[in-house]
Amino acid sequence: MKRTLEGMAKAGEPLLRDALDAIRAHQAAQDSGASPETIERLRVLADSLYHAVVDFQLLEAGSLSESIN
């Protein structure tokens, strides 16, 4: 399945907005020279939210089992 912004938007605006905000916060922390711990925490958060959006998209498309842990 193609992972496009349009497809990810199907995950719902709030979830998509949270993921994009987390990605931006991670980038801003890197640009501002934040501590490695802060950068890593924001990276993990951004990664997690991105994967939640993708998983939701795949569930909607029927390409992913509904028994995700």
JSON list of C-alpha atoms in Angstrom, two decimals:
[
{"chain": "A", "resi": 1, "resn": "MET", "atom": "CA", "xyz": [0.00, 0.00, 0.00]},
{"chain": "A", "resi": 2, "resn": "LYS", "atom": "CA", "xyz": [1.25, 3.44, -0.88]},
{"chain": "A", "resi": 3, "resn": "ARG", "atom": "CA", "xyz": [1.88, 5.62, 2.19]},
{"chain": "A", "resi": 4, "resn": "THR", "atom": "CA", "xyz": [0.77, 9.08, 1.14]},
{"chain": "A", "resi": 5, "resn": "LEU", "atom": "CA", "xyz": [-0.22, 12.11, 3.18]},
{"chain": "A", "resi": 6, "resn": "GLU", "atom": "CA", "xyz": [-3.74, 11.74, 1.80]},
{"chain": "A", "resi": 7, "resn": "GLY", "atom": "CA", "xyz": [-3.86, 8.13, 2.97]},
{"chain": "A", "resi": 8, "resn": "MET", "atom": "CA", "xyz": [-2.49, 8.97, 6.39]},
{"chain": "A", "resi": 9, "resn": "ALA", "atom": "CA", "xyz": [-5.09, 11.72, 6.73]},
{"chain": "A", "resi": 10, "resn": "LYS", "atom": "CA", "xyz": [-7.66, 8.93, 6.92]},
{"chain": "A", "resi": 11, "resn": "ALA", "atom": "CA", "xyz": [-6.21, 8.22, 10.37]},
{"chain": "A", "resi": 12, "resn": "GLY", "atom": "CA", "xyz": [-8.00, 11.28, 11.58]},
{"chain": "A", "resi": 13, "resn": "GLU", "atom": "CA", "xyz": [-6.94, 14.85, 11.87]},
{"chain": "A", "resi": 14, "resn": "PRO", "atom": "CA", "xyz": [-6.07, 14.81, 15.61]},
{"chain": "A", "resi": 15, "resn": "LEU", "atom": "CA", "xyz": [-3.75, 11.80, 15.34]},
{"chain": "A", "resi": 16, "resn": "LEU", "atom": "CA", "xyz": [-2.10, 13.12, 12.20]},
{"chain": "A", "resi": 17, "resn": "ARG", "atom": "CA", "xyz": [-1.69, 16.57, 13.77]},
{"chain": "A", "resi": 18, "resn": "ASP", "atom": "CA", "xyz": [-0.09, 15.03, 16.88]},
{"chain": "A", "resi": 19, "resn": "ALA", "atom": "CA", "xyz": [2.36, 13.06, 14.73]},
{"chain": "A", "resi": 20, "resn": "LEU", "atom": "CA", "xyz": [3.33, 16.10, 12.66]},
{"chain": "A", "resi": 21, "resn": "ASP", "atom": "CA", "xyz": [3.73, 18.24, 15.80]},
{"chain": "A", "resi": 22, "resn": "ALA", "atom": "CA", "xyz": [5.99, 15.59, 17.33]},
{"chain": "A", "resi": 23, "resn": "ILE", "atom": "CA", "xyz": [8.14, 15.43, 14.19]},
{"chain": "A", "resi": 24, "resn": "ARG", "atom": "CA", "xyz": [8.45, 19.22, 14.20]},
{"chain": "A", "resi": 25, "resn": "ALA", "atom": "CA", "xyz": [9.31, 19.28, 17.91]},
{"chain": "A", "resi": 26, "resn": "HIS", "atom": "CA", "xyz": [12.04, 16.68, 17.35]},
{"chain": "A", "resi": 27, "resn": "GLN", "atom": "CA", "xyz": [13.51, 18.71, 14.49]},
{"chain": "A", "resi": 28, "resn": "ALA", "atom": "CA", "xyz": [13.34, 21.93, 16.53]},
{"chain": "A", "resi": 29, "resn": "ALA", "atom": "CA", "xyz": [15.13, 20.24, 19.43]},
{"chain": "A", "resi": 30, "resn": "GLN", "atom": "CA", "xyz": [17.89, 19.09, 17.10]},
{"chain": "A", "resi": 31, "resn": "ASP", "atom": "CA", "xyz": [18.19, 22.56, 15.55]},
{"chain": "A", "resi": 32, "resn": "SER", "atom": "CA", "xyz": [18.33, 24.30, 18.94]},
{"chain": "A", "resi": 33, "resn": "GLY", "atom": "CA", "xyz": [20.98, 21.98, 20.38]},
{"chain": "A", "resi": 34, "resn": "ALA", "atom": "CA", "xyz": [18.76, 20.40, 23.04]},
{"chain": "A", "resi": 35, "resn": "SER", "atom": "CA", "xyz": [20.19, 17.70, 25.28]},
{"chain": "A", "resi": 36, "resn": "PRO", "atom": "CA", "xyz": [20.64, 14.23, 23.77]},
{"chain": "A", "resi": 37, "resn": "GLU", "atom": "CA", "xyz": [18.05, 12.88, 26.21]},
{"chain": "A", "resi": 38, "resn": "THR", "atom": "CA", "xyz": [15.44, 15.40, 25.06]},
{"chain": "A", "resi": 39, "resn": "ILE", "atom": "CA", "xyz": [16.18, 14.75, 21.40]},
{"chain": "A", "resi": 40, "resn": "GLU", "atom": "CA", "xyz": [15.90, 10.99, 21.90]},
{"chain": "A", "resi": 41, "resn": "ARG", "atom": "CA", "xyz": [12.65, 11.32, 23.87]},
{"chain": "A", "resi": 42, "resn": "LEU", "atom": "CA", "xyz": [11.13, 13.44, 21.11]},
{"chain": "A", "resi": 43, "resn": "ARG", "atom": "CA", "xyz": [12.42, 11.05, 18.43]},
{"chain": "A", "resi": 44, "resn": "VAL", "atom": "CA", "xyz": [10.77, 8.09, 20.13]},
{"chain": "A", "resi": 45, "resn": "LEU", "atom": "CA", "xyz": [7.51, 10.02, 20.53]},
{"chain": "A", "resi": 46, "resn": "ALA", "atom": "CA", "xyz": [7.52, 11.13, 16.88]},
{"chain": "A", "resi": 47, "resn": "ASP", "atom": "CA", "xyz": [8.33, 7.61, 15.70]},
{"chain": "A", "resi": 48, "resn": "SER", "atom": "CA", "xyz": [5.58, 6.10, 17.83]},
{"chain": "A", "resi": 49, "resn": "LEU", "atom": "CA", "xyz": [2.95, 8.55, 16.62]},
{"chain": "A", "resi": 50, "resn": "TYR", "atom": "CA", "xyz": [4.00, 8.10, 12.99]},
{"chain": "A", "resi": 51, "resn": "HIS", "atom": "CA", "xyz": [3.65, 4.33, 13.32]},
{"chain": "A", "resi": 52, "resn": "ALA", "atom": "CA", "xyz": [0.25, 4.74, 14.97]},
{"chain": "A", "resi": 53, "resn": "VAL", "atom": "CA", "xyz": [-0.93, 6.72, 11.94]},
{"chain": "A", "resi": 54, "resn": "VAL", "atom": "CA", "xyz": [0.47, 4.14, 9.51]},
{"chain": "A", "resi": 55, "resn": "ASP", "atom": "CA", "xyz": [-1.01, 1.23, 11.49]},
{"chain": "A", "resi": 56, "resn": "PHE", "atom": "CA", "xyz": [-4.41, 2.90, 11.51]},
{"chain": "A", "resi": 57, "resn": "GLN", "atom": "CA", "xyz": [-4.16, 3.46, 7.75]},
{"chain": "A", "resi": 58, "resn": "LEU", "atom": "CA", "xyz": [-3.30, -0.20, 7.21]},
{"chain": "A", "resi": 59, "resn": "LEU", "atom": "CA", "xyz": [-6.16, -1.32, 9.46]},
{"chain": "A", "resi": 60, "resn": "GLU", "atom": "CA", "xyz": [-8.57, 0.84, 7.48]},
{"chain": "A", "resi": 61, "resn": "ALA", "atom": "CA", "xyz": [-7.30, -0.73, 4.26]},
{"chain": "A", "resi": 62, "resn": "GLY", "atom": "CA", "xyz": [-7.65, -4.22, 5.70]},
{"chain": "A", "resi": 63, "resn": "SER", "atom": "CA", "xyz": [-3.94, -4.93, 5.29]},
{"chain": "A", "resi": 64, "resn": "LEU", "atom": "CA", "xyz": [-3.13, -5.33, 8.98]},
{"chain": "A", "resi": 65, "resn": "SER", "atom": "CA", "xyz": [-4.49, -7.72, 11.56]},
{"chain": "A", "resi": 66, "resn": "GLU", "atom": "CA", "xyz": [-6.71, -6.03, 14.13]},
{"chain": "A", "resi": 67, "resn": "SER", "atom": "CA", "xyz": [-4.88, -7.79, 16.98]},
{"chain": "A", "resi": 68, "resn": "ILE", "atom": "CA", "xyz": [-2.01, -5.31, 17.34]},
{"chain": "A", "resi": 69, "resn": "ASN", "atom": "CA", "xyz": [-0.34, -5.21, 20.73]}
]
